Amino acid sequence: MIDTTINFALLLFLAATAFSILRRTTLFSVVMLSGVFSFVSALLLVHLDAVDVAFTEAAVGAGISTVLMLSTLALTARHEAPASRSRALPLIVVFLTGLALIYGTLDMPHFGDPSAPVHTHVAPRYITATATEIGIPNIVTAVLASYRGFDTLGETTVIFTAGIGVLLLLAGTIREPTGLRITAMDHHLVLRVVTKVLIGPILLFALYVQFHGDYGPGGGFQAGVIFAAAFIIYALVFGLEAARRAVPGRAVRWILAAGVLMYGGVGVVSFFFGKNYLDYSALGATATAGQHLGILLVEFGVGMTVSAVMVSTYYAFAGQNRPIGDEEW
Amino acid sequence: MSLDDVLGLFNYWMVIVLMMTGLYIVVSRGNLVKKIVGLNIFQTSVFLLYISMGKVSGGTAPILTGKPEVYSNPLPHVLILTAIVVGVATTALGLALVVRIKNAYGSIEEDEIQTMDLVAESEAETTGHRR
Amino acid sequence: MIAYHLPILQIVVPLIAAPLSAFCRRAGMAWYLALIICAASFAISVALLVRVLDEGHISYLLGNWAAPWGIEYRIDAVNAFVLLIISGMGTMVLPYARVSIADEIEPHNQALFYTCYLLCFAGLLGMVITGDAFNAFVFMEISSLATYVLVALGAKRDRRALSAAFTYLVMGTIGATFFVIGIGLVYMVTGTLNMADLAARLQGLEQNRTALVAFAFIVTGIGLKLALFPMHLWLPNAYAFAPSAVTVFIAATATKAAVYLMLRFLFTVFGTDYNVLGLTLTYMFTPLALAAMFAASTVAIFQFEIKRMLAYSSVAQLGYTVLGISFASVTGLTATMIHLFNHALMKGALFMAVGAIVLRHGAATIDSVRGLGRTMPWTMAAFVAGGLSLIGVPLTVGFISKWYLVAASLESGRWPIAVLIVLSSLIGVIYIWRVIEAAYLEKPPEGRTAREAPLSMLIPTWGLVGANIYFGIDAELTSRVAGAAARLLLWVAP
Amino acid sequence: MSDAGLLTLSLLIPLAGALLIGLTGRHPNLRESVTLATAVLLFATVVALLMRLNAGALPAVVLHEVMPGLSLALAVEPLGMMFGLIASGLWIVNSIYSIGYMRGNKEQHQTRFYICFAIAILAAVGVAFAANMFTLFIFYEVLTVSTYPLVIHKETPEAKASGRTYLGLLLGTSIGLQMVAIIWTWVATGTLDFTKGGILDGKIAAGVAPFLLALYMFGIGKAALMPFHRWLPAAMVAPTPVSALLHAVAVVKAGVFTVMKVAVYIFGVDFLARTGAATWLMWVAAFTLLTASLVALGKDNLKARLAYSTVSQLSYVTLGAALATSMGVIGGSMQIAMHAMGKITLFFCAGAIYTATHKTEISDMDGLGRAMPFTYGAFLIGALSIIGLPPMGGSWSKWYLILAAADTGHLIMIGVLMVSSLLNVAYLLPVVGRGFFAGSDAAPAHGAVPAAGAQVTTGSRLRRIKEAPLFCVIPPCLTAAGCVVLFFYADRLYRLLEPIAKP
């Protein structure tokens, strides 16, 4: 009962947030509320036993997306223009779509019903066989990196595509490094010190998430995001120039591509052992050892690409001709 | 429809409300940033739909503990991890486009942009025919 | 060994080449790499097609995990044919792209452009080859994201490329999300994502309301991606303002892949036994297809920009494709399959010719083609040939498509539709004719100096023109493959 | 040479001709020699084919299979043989005439003109020898497209507008209706081969046969059945050799030939007669026949009048097919030949008058006959043949048509044919009459300003004979003679056509 109550409460809160986003015209609060929405979603996801997803949603939705949106606002506009068009048609379309979905729920298995088809077909094997076939405790990681490892290669490619896309779109308008120190937060001494202290542990945590993904929530994607977050914090506080000196854009671009290559390459290695693509069992002495190594490697590839994409995207946004200054907020 | 049905489906209904709010923001708002935010909400709600169907009553997160336990379905989690990445990739690209549009048009309101395009088009056509 | 791994090599070769090409600092190198990779992909797809025609379907288990648990590649005549179209067109575009891209994209973006191109290429192939519903989504998104970027790169020539790309992004993402919702719902009632397994487990769920809504969402989602009228609004501007080479590529491939996915879900996953399918085809696909054929063709007549005119024509042509689906007969699906191929050829040739005009004149409008019959004779002749094919003049591929389509409608006893098909192709005569008249019967404006397009563009263009004629005269091969694909989709024994 | 080889050669010769004309474009004399040589060679090939046919052979060849069960194939049969002979024979005359006309009027783009001419004749031969409806349709379309540049030859806004009408109507009807009919036939029967007795019998219901027939008949826009006849008068802007090509040699003849082919080999005369599927067609043909004659009566422009005359005369052929008896088929088929000979004469004469005087309106031509006696003499013979008076060939086709009408009991059609002949007299003979008898010698009528280069400007000169260039005068005299010859040798034609009419 308490589960259900928490569930409903969170969902209601989400709905309230969504409506609020709909009504607000100040983009800054829209973006902030969107971050709140993601964060509350993450709470709900934890509640629904999806810890890995929650971790990612929090890092991405509440973290990276918000930073990107704020950067965009700084470069574009603060307010939404008043509506000039009729909203009747969208309302009808959306209403009908919603009705159709509600109609579809009528034959759905009930929430949490263990006899639902999703719990009786396909998935049981993952739960029962992961221990013997893959040999790691985190089933999500097992499915992600091995059973459906090819999807994850696709996912890595998607994020790679986005990274390349942002570079292609924004590279032309990036301010070349001038040598001037445009540091936004020079005068926030406390912040600078705290940041310096924090970045070390954050990076360490990222490494932990990266290599602990087999055992608990985490993995390449989450680690990549945290890794990137450390850099972005560094850039925010010490200025873009400093961050670029630490990790130049070109290096980021290399890592970006190297991650995908690493993932794709591990799959290719299987060929030479006469195995199918992405069959890691050949990589080690035993099948599980091979799986273990394979998962570790591909997760590392994911981590590389994700962190590089996040950093390069941030560079591209923050490096635009109009930099973000903290006094603007 | 029994109370049991209502309780069993209420989760999905709320998720649908969230999805539709997101979709409505996308299609009804002309501000490009807000459209992206709408897309985010739409997609995040779909994530909730997937994860909801993976939940087993009394289950725990699908991380093997060695003890016999009921685990929630890991497959939706995996799918949604992928979907989140796709979502953030789309967001990043969308925002990059917004920045470029602002540079090129000086506006991020769809209506204003469309008006500018229409004007440019009819100008091109009249000069084209005059020549 | 290589033969065994061909299915995955089809995808992995371009997928790994993409990050490799990101290391290239010079556009020339990236271009070479892309060309070699695409040509290799084309060779692989030919080999695959030959193999499936011989031995039926091929299954390849990724990670060696058995089918519903792992991801399976499943290739039969249907997707092997589409793979061939995509890889073939992807290869044809590259020689053409070099000069065109150098002209239309900022220099610092040219190297990465080919990375993006390869990603788009790999994504399209990946969504077609896979036998897993969710995997199809992931690869669809790779290709979509890459396409948004590719379209936006037209901004150097015209800023409208940016807003077109944004609209495309929003509509495309809505479509993809609808698709994901549909997949989720269908997963909910079956517990599986493998298409073959889905087909088996959906049996007996004809009355299930969740499956029904899943069906609706999948169809709508893919409908958005394939620009099914009236969800086509993103398409004209995206095609019109993308760099010319990109327009050629996406016009010839992107919607084809979406049509393939539609076919797969309608006929393989849900199947002809699924009673809602018949209703959807009759009451939704047929009217929408007809509306597309007429509305879009009519709008095309009034376009000033030729690229946009051809884009509207593409919407109309998609109407033909969807109309073929709506007959749900072997002849109808043969028409759809063969038109996928034929339309790629004709639109490829037309957009290539227009791209050459853009290169020389900075724009391709009814105004800028005046007198080009004399100054760019080869380009314009290619346009005429492509236009005749589009209209459906005999001895071109367009005629073959139309033949099957009309035959299908007569076979089903719906002869008014047959008349409508030909009437709409007559509208095509009007807009193609506007261009031809301007090019051949009007004098070029004073002081306009024009040169013929470079050979690197003319040769691929004429290659496609040749294909238009060759496969219009000898349709034996294409109609055999398309027929085999149609029978597979309808579960009819050959 | 084998039959098949000979048949293929009949397509290769004009093709090679077109290429050679293109290559020799810079040397007009050489170019025209190529044209003439091609014409003669082609005619010789066709005559050789005729001999094979008379010897009992049925030359046939499959060129290429386009789709499974659908091939480009040629086969000779009597009807096609007749059309092939007309087209290739008249092409020789037409070529000679073109040379005179094009040079006499110093026309532009002559190379393009001759190339298109050769391709058009290639298409006409293809139509004549097509072994199935699919092949026929393809050559039919090639004919449309290849004659378009001829129609817009002058490239004036008027020519362009007419070209649009020409192409729009012909492509529109053929793709919009005829193609549907062909595919319908294919779906219903699984074949498109021209087969004696037709292929549709038993394959489609008698009730839908009229609809299918309508798709064919209106789809064959070149037969100029009303309301799809507008292209023909519109195409009059073209130079006169083109008009002759359109009206006599290739285009409209290909149209009515296709009508005959469809009636005889697709539907089958018996099937049509039994189901009465063509009854409506008879009325439409009769309507077109009379209406076009009436319109012709009101036209002052000579070529326009002749154009409407053509529309009317073509309907005789359609009528013959619609009567659905062996006599009708023979009468209609003969009409193809007779009208070709008669109408080409008239157009040659019109062109000769234009070349000599640059006059186009009948009201301006008073008294010209006295200056151009050969031209006007030829015109008179052609006109009499069109009207159907002995001893001109045209009388035979009218005769058989009347027999057919009597045969089928449609006596009213006899009346229609009679009235039509009277109308023919009314619009054709005054042209000759005015030429010889009207107008004073003192001044050109109506004070019309003669075009530049006109050779006859004053009454005094009118007394002297002032014909057009020899190349423009000999051809009409030849074809006029042909009209008379056809009267006396009609039995040969009858015997050639007999096999198709007799079951």
mmCIF file of N, CA and C in Angstrom, chain C residues 338 374 388 391-395 399-400 402-404 406-408 410-411 415 418-419 422-423 425-426 429 433 437 440-443 470-477 479-480, chain D residues 64-68 70 72 109 112 134 137-138 141-142 145 148 152 155 160-161 163-164 167-168 171-173 175-177 179-187 192 211 215:
data_model
loop_
_atom_site.group_PDB
_atom_site.id
_atom_site.type_symbol
_atom_site.label_atom_id
_atom_site.label_comp_id
_atom_site.label_asym_id
_atom_site.label_seq_id
_atom_site.Cartn_x
_atom_site.Cartn_y
_atom_site.Cartn_z
ATOM 1 N N ILE C 338 8.793 -2.801 -56.322
ATOM 2 C CA ILE C 338 9.508 -2.400 -57.531
ATOM 3 C C ILE C 338 9.541 -0.881 -57.628
ATOM 4 N N ARG C 374 20.398 24.655 -73.855
ATOM 5 C CA ARG C 374 21.519 24.930 -74.733
ATOM 6 C C ARG C 374 22.834 24.990 -73.971
ATOM 7 N N LEU C 388 10.677 11.968 -67.773
ATOM 8 C CA LEU C 388 9.840 11.030 -68.528
ATOM 9 C C LEU C 388 9.605 9.764 -67.709
ATOM 10 N N ILE C 391 7.030 10.448 -65.101
ATOM 11 C CA ILE C 391 5.686 10.472 -65.671
ATOM 12 C C ILE C 391 5.205 9.053 -65.956
ATOM 13 N N GLY C 392 6.141 8.202 -66.301
ATOM 14 C CA GLY C 392 5.764 6.817 -66.575
ATOM 15 C C GLY C 392 5.694 6.511 -68.049
ATOM 16 N N VAL C 393 6.549 7.168 -68.821
ATOM 17 C CA VAL C 393 6.584 6.907 -70.255
ATOM 18 C C VAL C 393 7.189 5.518 -70.494
ATOM 19 N N PRO C 394 6.677 4.765 -71.439
ATOM 20 C CA PRO C 394 7.195 3.426 -71.688
ATOM 21 C C PRO C 394 8.693 3.425 -71.954
ATOM 22 N N LEU C 395 9.304 2.313 -71.651
ATOM 23 C CA LEU C 395 10.739 2.093 -71.758
ATOM 24 C C LEU C 395 11.531 2.798 -70.673
ATOM 25 N N PHE C 399 7.344 3.503 -66.016
ATOM 26 C CA PHE C 399 6.277 2.770 -66.688
ATOM 27 C C PHE C 399 6.045 1.409 -66.024
ATOM 28 N N ILE C 400 7.138 0.774 -65.662
ATOM 29 C CA ILE C 400 7.024 -0.551 -65.044
ATOM 30 C C ILE C 400 6.249 -0.444 -63.726
ATOM 31 N N LYS C 402 4.163 1.841 -62.812
ATOM 32 C CA LYS C 402 2.775 2.179 -63.049
ATOM 33 C C LYS C 402 2.017 0.958 -63.563
ATOM 34 N N TRP C 403 2.687 0.197 -64.374
ATOM 35 C CA TRP C 403 2.074 -1.005 -64.924
ATOM 36 C C TRP C 403 1.593 -1.920 -63.792
ATOM 37 N N TYR C 404 2.489 -2.206 -62.872
ATOM 38 C CA TYR C 404 2.122 -3.110 -61.795
ATOM 39 C C TYR C 404 1.033 -2.511 -60.910
ATOM 40 N N VAL C 406 -1.285 -0.263 -61.687
ATOM 41 C CA VAL C 406 -2.592 -0.287 -62.352
ATOM 42 C C VAL C 406 -3.108 -1.719 -62.428
ATOM 43 N N ALA C 407 -2.202 -2.640 -62.732
ATOM 44 C CA ALA C 407 -2.617 -4.042 -62.791
ATOM 45 C C ALA C 407 -3.185 -4.480 -61.447
ATOM 46 N N ALA C 408 -2.505 -4.049 -60.367
ATOM 47 C CA ALA C 408 -2.973 -4.448 -59.038
ATOM 48 C C ALA C 408 -4.363 -3.898 -58.760
ATOM 49 N N LEU C 410 -6.661 -3.021 -60.949
ATOM 50 C CA LEU C 410 -7.668 -3.669 -61.786
ATOM 51 C C LEU C 410 -7.946 -5.090 -61.279
ATOM 52 N N GLU C 411 -6.871 -5.735 -60.860
ATOM 53 C CA GLU C 411 -7.010 -7.085 -60.364
ATOM 54 C C GLU C 411 -7.940 -7.141 -59.158
ATOM 55 N N TRP C 415 -11.300 -0.476 -60.358
ATOM 56 C CA TRP C 415 -10.822 0.210 -61.553
ATOM 57 C C TRP C 415 -10.850 1.729 -61.449
ATOM 58 N N ALA C 418 -7.523 2.745 -60.644
ATOM 59 C CA ALA C 418 -6.595 2.671 -61.777
ATOM 60 C C ALA C 418 -6.635 3.973 -62.573
ATOM 61 N N VAL C 419 -7.830 4.463 -62.784
ATOM 62 C CA VAL C 419 -7.960 5.717 -63.538
ATOM 63 C C VAL C 419 -7.311 6.859 -62.758
ATOM 64 N N VAL C 422 -3.474 6.936 -63.117
ATOM 65 C CA VAL C 422 -2.926 7.526 -64.335
ATOM 66 C C VAL C 422 -3.228 9.016 -64.402
ATOM 67 N N LEU C 423 -4.384 9.408 -63.881
ATOM 68 C CA LEU C 423 -4.678 10.849 -63.881
ATOM 69 C C LEU C 423 -3.623 11.596 -63.084
ATOM 70 N N SER C 425 -0.629 10.751 -62.572
ATOM 71 C CA SER C 425 0.673 10.820 -63.243
ATOM 72 C C SER C 425 0.634 11.855 -64.360
ATOM 73 N N LEU C 426 -0.568 12.158 -64.820
ATOM 74 C CA LEU C 426 -0.659 13.221 -65.826
ATOM 75 C C LEU C 426 -0.386 14.587 -65.212
ATOM 76 N N VAL C 429 3.045 15.264 -65.601
ATOM 77 C CA VAL C 429 3.435 15.812 -66.901
ATOM 78 C C VAL C 429 3.511 17.335 -66.808
ATOM 79 N N TRP C 433 6.858 19.351 -67.260
ATOM 80 C CA TRP C 433 6.857 20.105 -68.509
ATOM 81 C C TRP C 433 7.224 21.564 -68.314
ATOM 82 N N GLU C 437 10.032 23.111 -70.667
ATOM 83 C CA GLU C 437 9.745 24.254 -71.553
ATOM 84 C C GLU C 437 10.669 25.422 -71.276
ATOM 85 N N TYR C 440 14.166 24.523 -72.614
ATOM 86 C CA TYR C 440 14.413 24.327 -74.042
ATOM 87 C C TYR C 440 13.797 25.398 -74.931
ATOM 88 N N LEU C 441 12.731 25.992 -74.465
ATOM 89 C CA LEU C 441 12.026 26.895 -75.364
ATOM 90 C C LEU C 441 12.172 28.355 -74.966
ATOM 91 N N GLU C 442 12.958 28.618 -73.920
ATOM 92 C CA GLU C 442 13.155 30.018 -73.571
ATOM 93 C C GLU C 442 14.620 30.363 -73.703
ATOM 94 N N LYS C 443 14.844 31.648 -73.964
ATOM 95 C CA LYS C 443 16.232 32.096 -74.115
ATOM 96 C C LYS C 443 16.807 32.346 -72.725
ATOM 97 N N TYR C 470 17.587 1.136 -68.596
ATOM 98 C CA TYR C 470 17.879 -0.291 -68.629
ATOM 99 C C TYR C 470 16.807 -1.098 -67.893
ATOM 100 N N PHE C 471 16.507 -0.676 -66.671
ATOM 101 C CA PHE C 471 15.518 -1.435 -65.908
ATOM 102 C C PHE C 471 14.093 -1.157 -66.377
ATOM 103 N N GLY C 472 13.956 -0.170 -67.253
ATOM 104 C CA GLY C 472 12.661 0.041 -67.876
ATOM 105 C C GLY C 472 12.471 -0.876 -69.064
ATOM 106 N N ILE C 473 13.582 -1.240 -69.696
ATOM 107 C CA ILE C 473 13.488 -2.131 -70.850
ATOM 108 C C ILE C 473 13.572 -3.582 -70.409
ATOM 109 N N ASP C 474 14.417 -3.817 -69.406
ATOM 110 C CA ASP C 474 14.552 -5.182 -68.933
ATOM 111 C C ASP C 474 14.171 -5.237 -67.461
ATOM 112 N N ALA C 475 12.886 -5.412 -67.216
ATOM 113 C CA ALA C 475 12.408 -5.402 -65.834
ATOM 114 C C ALA C 475 12.336 -6.807 -65.275
ATOM 115 N N GLU C 476 12.940 -7.751 -65.981
ATOM 116 C CA GLU C 476 12.810 -9.143 -65.565
ATOM 117 C C GLU C 476 13.374 -9.329 -64.151
ATOM 118 N N LEU C 477 14.600 -8.822 -63.970
ATOM 119 C CA LEU C 477 15.268 -9.019 -62.687
ATOM 120 C C LEU C 477 14.502 -8.345 -61.559
ATOM 121 N N SER C 479 11.449 -7.278 -61.400
ATOM 122 C CA SER C 479 10.110 -7.763 -61.099
ATOM 123 C C SER C 479 10.169 -9.157 -60.463
ATOM 124 N N ARG C 480 11.211 -9.905 -60.786
ATOM 125 C CA ARG C 480 11.330 -11.217 -60.139
ATOM 126 C C ARG C 480 11.611 -11.051 -58.644
ATOM 127 N N HIS D 64 12.717 -8.485 -77.380
ATOM 128 C CA HIS D 64 13.197 -8.388 -76.004
ATOM 129 C C HIS D 64 12.042 -8.602 -75.047
ATOM 130 N N GLU D 65 12.317 -9.317 -73.972
ATOM 131 C CA GLU D 65 11.267 -9.490 -72.969
ATOM 132 C C GLU D 65 11.463 -8.463 -71.862
ATOM 133 N N VAL D 66 10.485 -7.596 -71.693
ATOM 134 C CA VAL D 66 10.607 -6.521 -70.713
ATOM 135 C C VAL D 66 10.277 -7.022 -69.322
ATOM 136 N N MET D 67 9.129 -7.640 -69.205
ATOM 137 C CA MET D 67 8.729 -8.228 -67.937
ATOM 138 C C MET D 67 8.301 -9.643 -68.259
ATOM 139 N N PRO D 68 8.258 -10.502 -67.274
ATOM 140 C CA PRO D 68 7.826 -11.859 -67.581
ATOM 141 C C PRO D 68 6.462 -11.824 -68.280
ATOM 142 N N LEU D 70 5.749 -10.320 -71.004
ATOM 143 C CA LEU D 70 5.474 -9.072 -71.702
ATOM 144 C C LEU D 70 6.687 -8.727 -72.543
ATOM 145 N N LEU D 72 8.656 -7.065 -76.185
ATOM 146 C CA LEU D 72 8.671 -6.253 -77.391
ATOM 147 C C LEU D 72 8.798 -7.222 -78.551
ATOM 148 N N HIS D 109 16.484 24.894 -87.948
ATOM 149 C CA HIS D 109 16.595 23.572 -87.307
ATOM 150 C C HIS D 109 16.254 22.434 -88.244
ATOM 151 N N ARG D 112 17.336 18.844 -86.951
ATOM 152 C CA ARG D 112 16.419 18.324 -85.937
ATOM 153 C C ARG D 112 15.158 17.811 -86.610
ATOM 154 N N PHE D 134 1.258 -4.222 -76.258
ATOM 155 C CA PHE D 134 2.288 -3.555 -75.471
ATOM 156 C C PHE D 134 3.315 -2.893 -76.395
ATOM 157 N N PHE D 137 1.794 0.015 -78.108
ATOM 158 C CA PHE D 137 1.673 1.174 -77.222
ATOM 159 C C PHE D 137 3.000 1.915 -77.103
ATOM 160 N N ILE D 138 4.070 1.156 -76.985
ATOM 161 C CA ILE D 138 5.376 1.809 -76.834
ATOM 162 C C ILE D 138 5.709 2.622 -78.082
ATOM 163 N N GLU D 141 3.734 5.759 -78.282
ATOM 164 C CA GLU D 141 4.245 6.845 -77.450
ATOM 165 C C GLU D 141 5.500 7.464 -78.052
ATOM 166 N N VAL D 142 6.339 6.627 -78.619
ATOM 167 C CA VAL D 142 7.542 7.159 -79.276
ATOM 168 C C VAL D 142 7.115 8.111 -80.391
ATOM 169 N N VAL D 145 6.063 11.470 -78.861
ATOM 170 C CA VAL D 145 7.173 12.286 -78.363
ATOM 171 C C VAL D 145 8.035 12.774 -79.524
ATOM 172 N N TYR D 148 6.581 15.773 -81.356
ATOM 173 C CA TYR D 148 6.417 17.035 -80.633
ATOM 174 C C TYR D 148 7.370 18.123 -81.120
ATOM 175 N N ILE D 152 6.257 21.945 -82.705
ATOM 176 C CA ILE D 152 6.671 23.264 -82.208
ATOM 177 C C ILE D 152 7.827 23.810 -83.029
ATOM 178 N N GLU D 155 8.749 27.412 -82.955
ATOM 179 C CA GLU D 155 9.106 27.933 -81.634
ATOM 180 C C GLU D 155 8.508 29.291 -81.347
ATOM 181 N N LYS D 160 4.257 26.942 -79.362
ATOM 182 C CA LYS D 160 4.456 26.294 -78.067
ATOM 183 C C LYS D 160 3.121 25.929 -77.437
ATOM 184 N N ALA D 161 2.162 26.847 -77.555
ATOM 185 C CA ALA D 161 0.846 26.570 -76.972
ATOM 186 C C ALA D 161 0.223 25.368 -77.670
ATOM 187 N N GLY D 163 1.842 23.022 -79.171
ATOM 188 C CA GLY D 163 2.609 21.853 -78.769
ATOM 189 C C GLY D 163 2.121 21.312 -77.449
ATOM 190 N N ARG D 164 1.778 22.214 -76.552
ATOM 191 C CA ARG D 164 1.276 21.779 -75.248
ATOM 192 C C ARG D 164 -0.038 21.016 -75.414
ATOM 193 N N LEU D 167 0.811 17.570 -77.107
ATOM 194 C CA LEU D 167 1.402 16.593 -76.210
ATOM 195 C C LEU D 167 0.447 16.245 -75.080
ATOM 196 N N GLY D 168 -0.206 17.277 -74.566
ATOM 197 C CA GLY D 168 -1.104 17.054 -73.438
ATOM 198 C C GLY D 168 -2.211 16.082 -73.796
ATOM 199 N N LEU D 171 -0.545 12.459 -74.947
ATOM 200 C CA LEU D 171 0.005 11.727 -73.808
ATOM 201 C C LEU D 171 -1.082 11.455 -72.788
ATOM 202 N N GLY D 172 -1.912 12.474 -72.581
ATOM 203 C CA GLY D 172 -2.964 12.344 -71.568
ATOM 204 C C GLY D 172 -3.889 11.192 -71.874
ATOM 205 N N THR D 173 -4.382 11.144 -73.101
ATOM 206 C CA THR D 173 -5.319 10.064 -73.401
ATOM 207 C C THR D 173 -4.611 8.714 -73.415
ATOM 208 N N ILE D 175 -1.781 7.707 -71.829
ATOM 209 C CA ILE D 175 -1.406 7.206 -70.505
ATOM 210 C C ILE D 175 -2.642 7.091 -69.624
ATOM 211 N N GLY D 176 -3.531 8.058 -69.759
ATOM 212 C CA GLY D 176 -4.679 8.095 -68.855
ATOM 213 C C GLY D 176 -5.717 7.034 -69.158
ATOM 214 N N LEU D 177 -5.923 6.703 -70.402
ATOM 215 C CA LEU D 177 -7.002 5.773 -70.729
ATOM 216 C C LEU D 177 -6.484 4.502 -71.399
ATOM 217 N N MET D 179 -3.549 3.151 -71.576
ATOM 218 C CA MET D 179 -2.699 2.280 -70.778
ATOM 219 C C MET D 179 -3.536 1.479 -69.789
ATOM 220 N N VAL D 180 -4.538 2.141 -69.204
ATOM 221 C CA VAL D 180 -5.411 1.427 -68.278
ATOM 222 C C VAL D 180 -6.100 0.285 -69.013
ATOM 223 N N ALA D 181 -6.577 0.583 -70.226
ATOM 224 C CA ALA D 181 -7.254 -0.448 -70.997
ATOM 225 C C ALA D 181 -6.318 -1.622 -71.270
ATOM 226 N N ILE D 182 -5.071 -1.296 -71.612
ATOM 227 C CA ILE D 182 -4.118 -2.362 -71.927
ATOM 228 C C ILE D 182 -3.868 -3.226 -70.692
ATOM 229 N N ILE D 183 -3.646 -2.546 -69.571
ATOM 230 C CA ILE D 183 -3.352 -3.322 -68.361
ATOM 231 C C ILE D 183 -4.590 -4.133 -67.957
ATOM 232 N N TRP D 184 -5.729 -3.551 -68.140
ATOM 233 C CA TRP D 184 -6.971 -4.270 -67.854
ATOM 234 C C TRP D 184 -7.037 -5.542 -68.697
ATOM 235 N N THR D 185 -6.734 -5.369 -69.968
ATOM 236 C CA THR D 185 -6.742 -6.532 -70.852
ATOM 237 C C THR D 185 -5.761 -7.581 -70.358
ATOM 238 N N TRP D 186 -4.609 -7.105 -69.951
ATOM 239 C CA TRP D 186 -3.570 -8.021 -69.506
ATOM 240 C C TRP D 186 -4.004 -8.772 -68.250
ATOM 241 N N VAL D 187 -4.580 -7.998 -67.322
ATOM 242 C CA VAL D 187 -5.031 -8.626 -66.083
ATOM 243 C C VAL D 187 -6.124 -9.647 -66.382
ATOM 244 N N LEU D 192 -1.271 -10.099 -74.350
ATOM 245 C CA LEU D 192 -1.598 -8.899 -75.118
ATOM 246 C C LEU D 192 -1.342 -9.143 -76.596
ATOM 247 N N PHE D 211 -17.204 -0.547 -71.711
ATOM 248 C CA PHE D 211 -16.337 0.357 -70.949
ATOM 249 C C PHE D 211 -14.883 0.174 -71.365
ATOM 250 N N LEU D 215 -12.384 2.903 -73.066
ATOM 251 C CA LEU D 215 -11.036 3.255 -72.618
ATOM 252 C C LEU D 215 -10.064 3.193 -73.801
#
